[in-house]
CSV table of C-alpha atoms in Angstrom, one decimal:
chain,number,residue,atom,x,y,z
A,1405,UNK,CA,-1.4,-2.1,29.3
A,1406,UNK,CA,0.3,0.1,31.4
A,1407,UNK,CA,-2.3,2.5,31.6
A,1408,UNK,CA,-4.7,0.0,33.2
A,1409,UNK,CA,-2.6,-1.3,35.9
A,1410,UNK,CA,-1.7,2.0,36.7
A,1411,UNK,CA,-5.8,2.5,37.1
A,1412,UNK,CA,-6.1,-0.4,39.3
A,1413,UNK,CA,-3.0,0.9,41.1
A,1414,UNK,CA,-4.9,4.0,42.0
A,1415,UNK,CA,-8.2,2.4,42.6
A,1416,UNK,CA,-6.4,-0.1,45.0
A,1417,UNK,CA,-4.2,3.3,46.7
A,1418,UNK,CA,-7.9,5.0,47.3
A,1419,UNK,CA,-9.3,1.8,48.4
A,1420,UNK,CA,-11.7,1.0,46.0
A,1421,UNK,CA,-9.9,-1.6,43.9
A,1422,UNK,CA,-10.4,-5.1,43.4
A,1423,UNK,CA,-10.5,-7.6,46.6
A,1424,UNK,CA,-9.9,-11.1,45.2
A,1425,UNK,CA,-8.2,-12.7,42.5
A,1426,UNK,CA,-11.0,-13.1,40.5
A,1427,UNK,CA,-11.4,-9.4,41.0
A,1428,UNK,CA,-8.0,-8.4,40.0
A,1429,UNK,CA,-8.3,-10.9,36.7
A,1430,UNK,CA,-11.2,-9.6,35.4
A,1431,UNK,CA,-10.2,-5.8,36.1
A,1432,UNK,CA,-6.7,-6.1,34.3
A,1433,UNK,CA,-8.6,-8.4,30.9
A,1434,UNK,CA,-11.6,-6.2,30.5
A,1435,UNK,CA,-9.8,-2.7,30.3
A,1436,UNK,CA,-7.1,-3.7,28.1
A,1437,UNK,CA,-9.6,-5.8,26.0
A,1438,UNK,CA,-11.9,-2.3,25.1
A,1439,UNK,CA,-9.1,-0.1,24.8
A,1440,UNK,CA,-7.7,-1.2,21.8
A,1441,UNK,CA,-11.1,-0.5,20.0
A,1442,UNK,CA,-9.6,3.0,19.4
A,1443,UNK,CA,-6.8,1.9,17.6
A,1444,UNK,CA,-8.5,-0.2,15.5
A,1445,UNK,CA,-11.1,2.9,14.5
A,1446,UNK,CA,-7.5,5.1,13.8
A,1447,UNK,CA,-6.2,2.0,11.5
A,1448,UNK,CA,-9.4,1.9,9.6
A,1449,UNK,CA,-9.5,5.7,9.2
A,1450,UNK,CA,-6.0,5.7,7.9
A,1451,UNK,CA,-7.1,3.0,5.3
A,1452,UNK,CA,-9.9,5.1,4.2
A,1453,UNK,CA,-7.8,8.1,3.6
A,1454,UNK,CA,-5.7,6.3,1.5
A,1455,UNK,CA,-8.0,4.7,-0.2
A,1456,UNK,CA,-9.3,8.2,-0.9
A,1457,UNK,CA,-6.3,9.2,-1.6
A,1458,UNK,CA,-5.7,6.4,-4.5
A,1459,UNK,CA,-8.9,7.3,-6.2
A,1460,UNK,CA,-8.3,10.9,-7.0
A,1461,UNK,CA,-5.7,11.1,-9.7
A,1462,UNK,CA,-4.0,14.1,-8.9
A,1463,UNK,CA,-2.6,12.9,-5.7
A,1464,UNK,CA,-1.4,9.6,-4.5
A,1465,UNK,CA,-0.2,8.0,-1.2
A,1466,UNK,CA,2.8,7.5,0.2
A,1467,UNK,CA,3.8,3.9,-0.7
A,1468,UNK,CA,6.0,4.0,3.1
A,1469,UNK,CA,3.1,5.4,5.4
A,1470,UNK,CA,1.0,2.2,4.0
A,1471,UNK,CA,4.1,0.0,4.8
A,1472,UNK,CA,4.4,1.4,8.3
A,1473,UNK,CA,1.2,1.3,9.0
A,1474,UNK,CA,0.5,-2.8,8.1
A,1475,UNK,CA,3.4,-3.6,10.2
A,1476,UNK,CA,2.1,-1.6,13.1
A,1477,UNK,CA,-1.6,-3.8,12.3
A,1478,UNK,CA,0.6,-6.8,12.0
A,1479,UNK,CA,2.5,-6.4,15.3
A,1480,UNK,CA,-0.6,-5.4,17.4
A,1481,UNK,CA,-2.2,-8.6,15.7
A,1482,UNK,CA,1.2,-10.4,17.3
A,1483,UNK,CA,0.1,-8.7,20.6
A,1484,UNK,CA,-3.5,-10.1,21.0
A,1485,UNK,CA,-3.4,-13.3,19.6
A,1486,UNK,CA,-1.2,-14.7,22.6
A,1487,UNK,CA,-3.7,-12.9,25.0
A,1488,UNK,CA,-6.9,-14.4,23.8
A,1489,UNK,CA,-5.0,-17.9,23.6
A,1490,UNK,CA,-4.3,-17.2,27.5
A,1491,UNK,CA,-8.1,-15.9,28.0
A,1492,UNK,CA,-9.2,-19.2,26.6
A,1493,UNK,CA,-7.3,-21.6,28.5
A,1494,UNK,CA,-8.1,-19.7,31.8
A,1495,UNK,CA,-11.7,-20.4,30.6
A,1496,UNK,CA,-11.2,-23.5,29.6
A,1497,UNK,CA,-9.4,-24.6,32.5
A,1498,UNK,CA,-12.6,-24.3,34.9
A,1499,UNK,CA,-10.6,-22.6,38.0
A,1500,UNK,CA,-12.5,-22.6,41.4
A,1501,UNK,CA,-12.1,-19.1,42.1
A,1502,UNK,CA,-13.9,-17.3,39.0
A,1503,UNK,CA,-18.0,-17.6,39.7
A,1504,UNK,CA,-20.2,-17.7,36.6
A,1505,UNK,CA,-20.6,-13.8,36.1
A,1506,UNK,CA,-16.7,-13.6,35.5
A,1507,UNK,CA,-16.3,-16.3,33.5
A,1508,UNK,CA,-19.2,-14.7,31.1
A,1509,UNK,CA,-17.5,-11.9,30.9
A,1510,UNK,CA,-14.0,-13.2,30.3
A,1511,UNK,CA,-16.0,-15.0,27.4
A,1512,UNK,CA,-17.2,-11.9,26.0
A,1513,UNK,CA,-13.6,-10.4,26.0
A,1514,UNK,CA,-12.4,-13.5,24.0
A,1515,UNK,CA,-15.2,-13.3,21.5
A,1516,UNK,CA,-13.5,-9.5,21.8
A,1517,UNK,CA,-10.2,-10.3,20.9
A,1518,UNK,CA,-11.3,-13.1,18.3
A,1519,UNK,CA,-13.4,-9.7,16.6
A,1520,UNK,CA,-10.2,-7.5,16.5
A,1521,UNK,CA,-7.9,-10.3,15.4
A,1522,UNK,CA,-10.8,-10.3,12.1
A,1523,UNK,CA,-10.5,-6.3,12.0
A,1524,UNK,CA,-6.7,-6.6,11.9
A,1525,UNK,CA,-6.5,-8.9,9.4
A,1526,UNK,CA,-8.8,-7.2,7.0
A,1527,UNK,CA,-6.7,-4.4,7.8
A,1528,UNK,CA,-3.8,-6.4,6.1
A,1529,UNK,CA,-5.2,-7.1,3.5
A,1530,UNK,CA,-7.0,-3.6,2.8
A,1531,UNK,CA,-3.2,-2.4,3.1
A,1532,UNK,CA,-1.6,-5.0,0.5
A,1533,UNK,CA,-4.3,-4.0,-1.5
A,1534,UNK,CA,-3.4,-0.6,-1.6
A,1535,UNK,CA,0.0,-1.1,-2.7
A,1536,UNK,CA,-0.3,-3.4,-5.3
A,1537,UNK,CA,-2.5,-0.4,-6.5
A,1538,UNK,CA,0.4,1.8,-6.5
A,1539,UNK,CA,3.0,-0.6,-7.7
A,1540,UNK,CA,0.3,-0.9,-10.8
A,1541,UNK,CA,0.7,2.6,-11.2
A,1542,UNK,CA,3.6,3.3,-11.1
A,1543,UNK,CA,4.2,0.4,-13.3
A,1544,UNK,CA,2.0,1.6,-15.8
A,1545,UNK,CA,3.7,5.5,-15.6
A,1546,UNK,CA,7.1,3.7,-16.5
A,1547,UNK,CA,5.5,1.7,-19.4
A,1548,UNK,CA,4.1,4.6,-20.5
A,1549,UNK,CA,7.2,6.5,-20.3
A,1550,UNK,CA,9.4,3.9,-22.0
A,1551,UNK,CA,6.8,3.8,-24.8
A,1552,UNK,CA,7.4,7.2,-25.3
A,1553,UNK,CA,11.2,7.2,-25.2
A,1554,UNK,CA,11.3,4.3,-27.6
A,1555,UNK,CA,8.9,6.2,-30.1
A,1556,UNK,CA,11.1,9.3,-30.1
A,1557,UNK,CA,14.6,6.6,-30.4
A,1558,UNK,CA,12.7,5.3,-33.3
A,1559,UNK,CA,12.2,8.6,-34.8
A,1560,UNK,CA,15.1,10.1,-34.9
A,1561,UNK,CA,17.6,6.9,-34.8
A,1562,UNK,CA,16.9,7.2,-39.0
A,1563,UNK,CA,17.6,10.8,-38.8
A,1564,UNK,CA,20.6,10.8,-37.0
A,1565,UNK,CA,21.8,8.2,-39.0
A,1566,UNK,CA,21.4,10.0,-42.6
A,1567,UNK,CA,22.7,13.3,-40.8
A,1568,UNK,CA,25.8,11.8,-39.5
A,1569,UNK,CA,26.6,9.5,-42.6
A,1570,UNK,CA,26.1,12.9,-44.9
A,1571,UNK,CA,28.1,15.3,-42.6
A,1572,UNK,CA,31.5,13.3,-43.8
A,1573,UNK,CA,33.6,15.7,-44.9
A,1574,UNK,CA,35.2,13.4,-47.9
A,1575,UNK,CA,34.6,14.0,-51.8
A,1576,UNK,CA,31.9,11.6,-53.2
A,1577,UNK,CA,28.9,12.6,-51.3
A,1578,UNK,CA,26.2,12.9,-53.7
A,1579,UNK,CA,24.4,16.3,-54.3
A,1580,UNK,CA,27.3,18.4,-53.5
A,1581,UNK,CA,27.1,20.3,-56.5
A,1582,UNK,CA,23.3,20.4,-57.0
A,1583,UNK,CA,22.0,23.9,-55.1
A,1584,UNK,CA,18.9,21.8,-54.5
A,1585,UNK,CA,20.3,19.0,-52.3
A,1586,UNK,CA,20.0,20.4,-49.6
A,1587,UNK,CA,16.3,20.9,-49.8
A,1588,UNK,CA,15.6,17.9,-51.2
A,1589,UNK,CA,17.3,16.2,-48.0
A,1590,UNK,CA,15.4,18.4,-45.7
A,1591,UNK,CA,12.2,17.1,-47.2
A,1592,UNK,CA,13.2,13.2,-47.4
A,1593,UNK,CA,13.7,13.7,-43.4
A,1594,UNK,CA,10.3,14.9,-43.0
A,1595,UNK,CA,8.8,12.3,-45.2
A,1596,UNK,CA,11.2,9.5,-43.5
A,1597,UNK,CA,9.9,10.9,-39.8
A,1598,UNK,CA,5.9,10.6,-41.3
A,1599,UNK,CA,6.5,7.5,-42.5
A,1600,UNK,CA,8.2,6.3,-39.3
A,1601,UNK,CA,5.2,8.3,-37.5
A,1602,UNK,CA,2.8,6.3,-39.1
A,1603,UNK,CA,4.5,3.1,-38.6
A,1604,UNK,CA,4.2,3.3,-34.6
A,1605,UNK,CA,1.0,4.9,-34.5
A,1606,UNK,CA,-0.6,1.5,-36.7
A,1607,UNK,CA,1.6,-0.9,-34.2
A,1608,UNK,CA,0.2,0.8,-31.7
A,1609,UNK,CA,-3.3,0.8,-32.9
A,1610,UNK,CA,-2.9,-3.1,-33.3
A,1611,UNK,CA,-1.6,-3.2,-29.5
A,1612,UNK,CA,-4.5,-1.5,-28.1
A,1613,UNK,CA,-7.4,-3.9,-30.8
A,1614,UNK,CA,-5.4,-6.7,-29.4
């Protein structure tokens, strides 16, 4: 905004501005109206990045530039809204001083507006998709992770349980006075852990059918 008044500023200062009200009107709607195209072109092109970004699996976007980026869609949204409201009512209120020509093209920059205000709001939603997306994913790391954890608890939760009860140093404990306990308890571990092995891998073969 400040841009174009300072334009009409200088076009006034070298006597070549506006001369009426109607003038002024039109000069100050139309400029601020056409610049904010650009903007919406560097939203879109963030959106595609990101989206780019999502579908290659070795890298992922940053959760926070998607955040900043919909509020700063969401607070320009905030911006024009008001200002193709005001457009409308200066239309609609059929003032003697615009001619025909100006109130066509104050028209045209609602019908402007009314575009970007559709732009910005597929913006928003382009943006919540994108991090639902990653929340999914990272959801589904940490389900993945806590599987994994769980299987190796459920491994060795057995095994440290036989090892500790065993490693009492009181008289009673069977096998210490056979020189083949030892070995024998080494291999009822490894076919405890197979067993157990087997166990999760059929649950989670049942999981997956399901």
């Amino acid at each position: 905004m400040l841009i174009s008044t300072e334009d009409l500023r200088d076009a006034l200062l070298d006597g070549t501005g506006v001369s009426s009200i109607s003038d002024l009107t039109c000069a100050l709607i139309d400029p601020l109206t056409h610049r904010m195209q650009d903007t919406l072109w560097q939203f879109e092109e963030q959106l595609d990045e990101f989206e780019e970004q999502l579908d290659k699996e070795a890298y992922q976007p940053d959760y926070h530039q998607i955040t900043l980026l919909r509020r700063q869609v969401i607070a320009l949204k905030r911006c024009i809204k008001p200002r193709r409201q005001a457009i409308y009512d200066l239309i609609d209120t059929k003032v003697n001083f615009l001619s025909l020509g100006q109130r066509r093209l104050l028209g045209e920059a609602n019908n402007t507006l009314s575009r970007y205000i559709e732009e910005l709001d597929a913006c928003i939603e382009r943006a919540q998709v994108l991090q639902q997306s990653i929340t999914n994913q990272l959801n589904e790391q940490l389900n993945q992770r806590m599987y994994i954890m769980s299987v190796v608890a459920a491994l060795f939760l057995p095994l440290g349980f036989l090892t500790g009860l065993l490693g009492i140093n009181i008289r009673g404990i069977l096998g210490t006075e056979n020189p083949w306990a030892f070995t024998i308890f080494i291999l009822a571990l490894v076919v405890l852990s197979c067993c157990r092995r087997s166990i999760q891998t059929s649950e989670m073969d049942m999981k997956c059918g399901n």
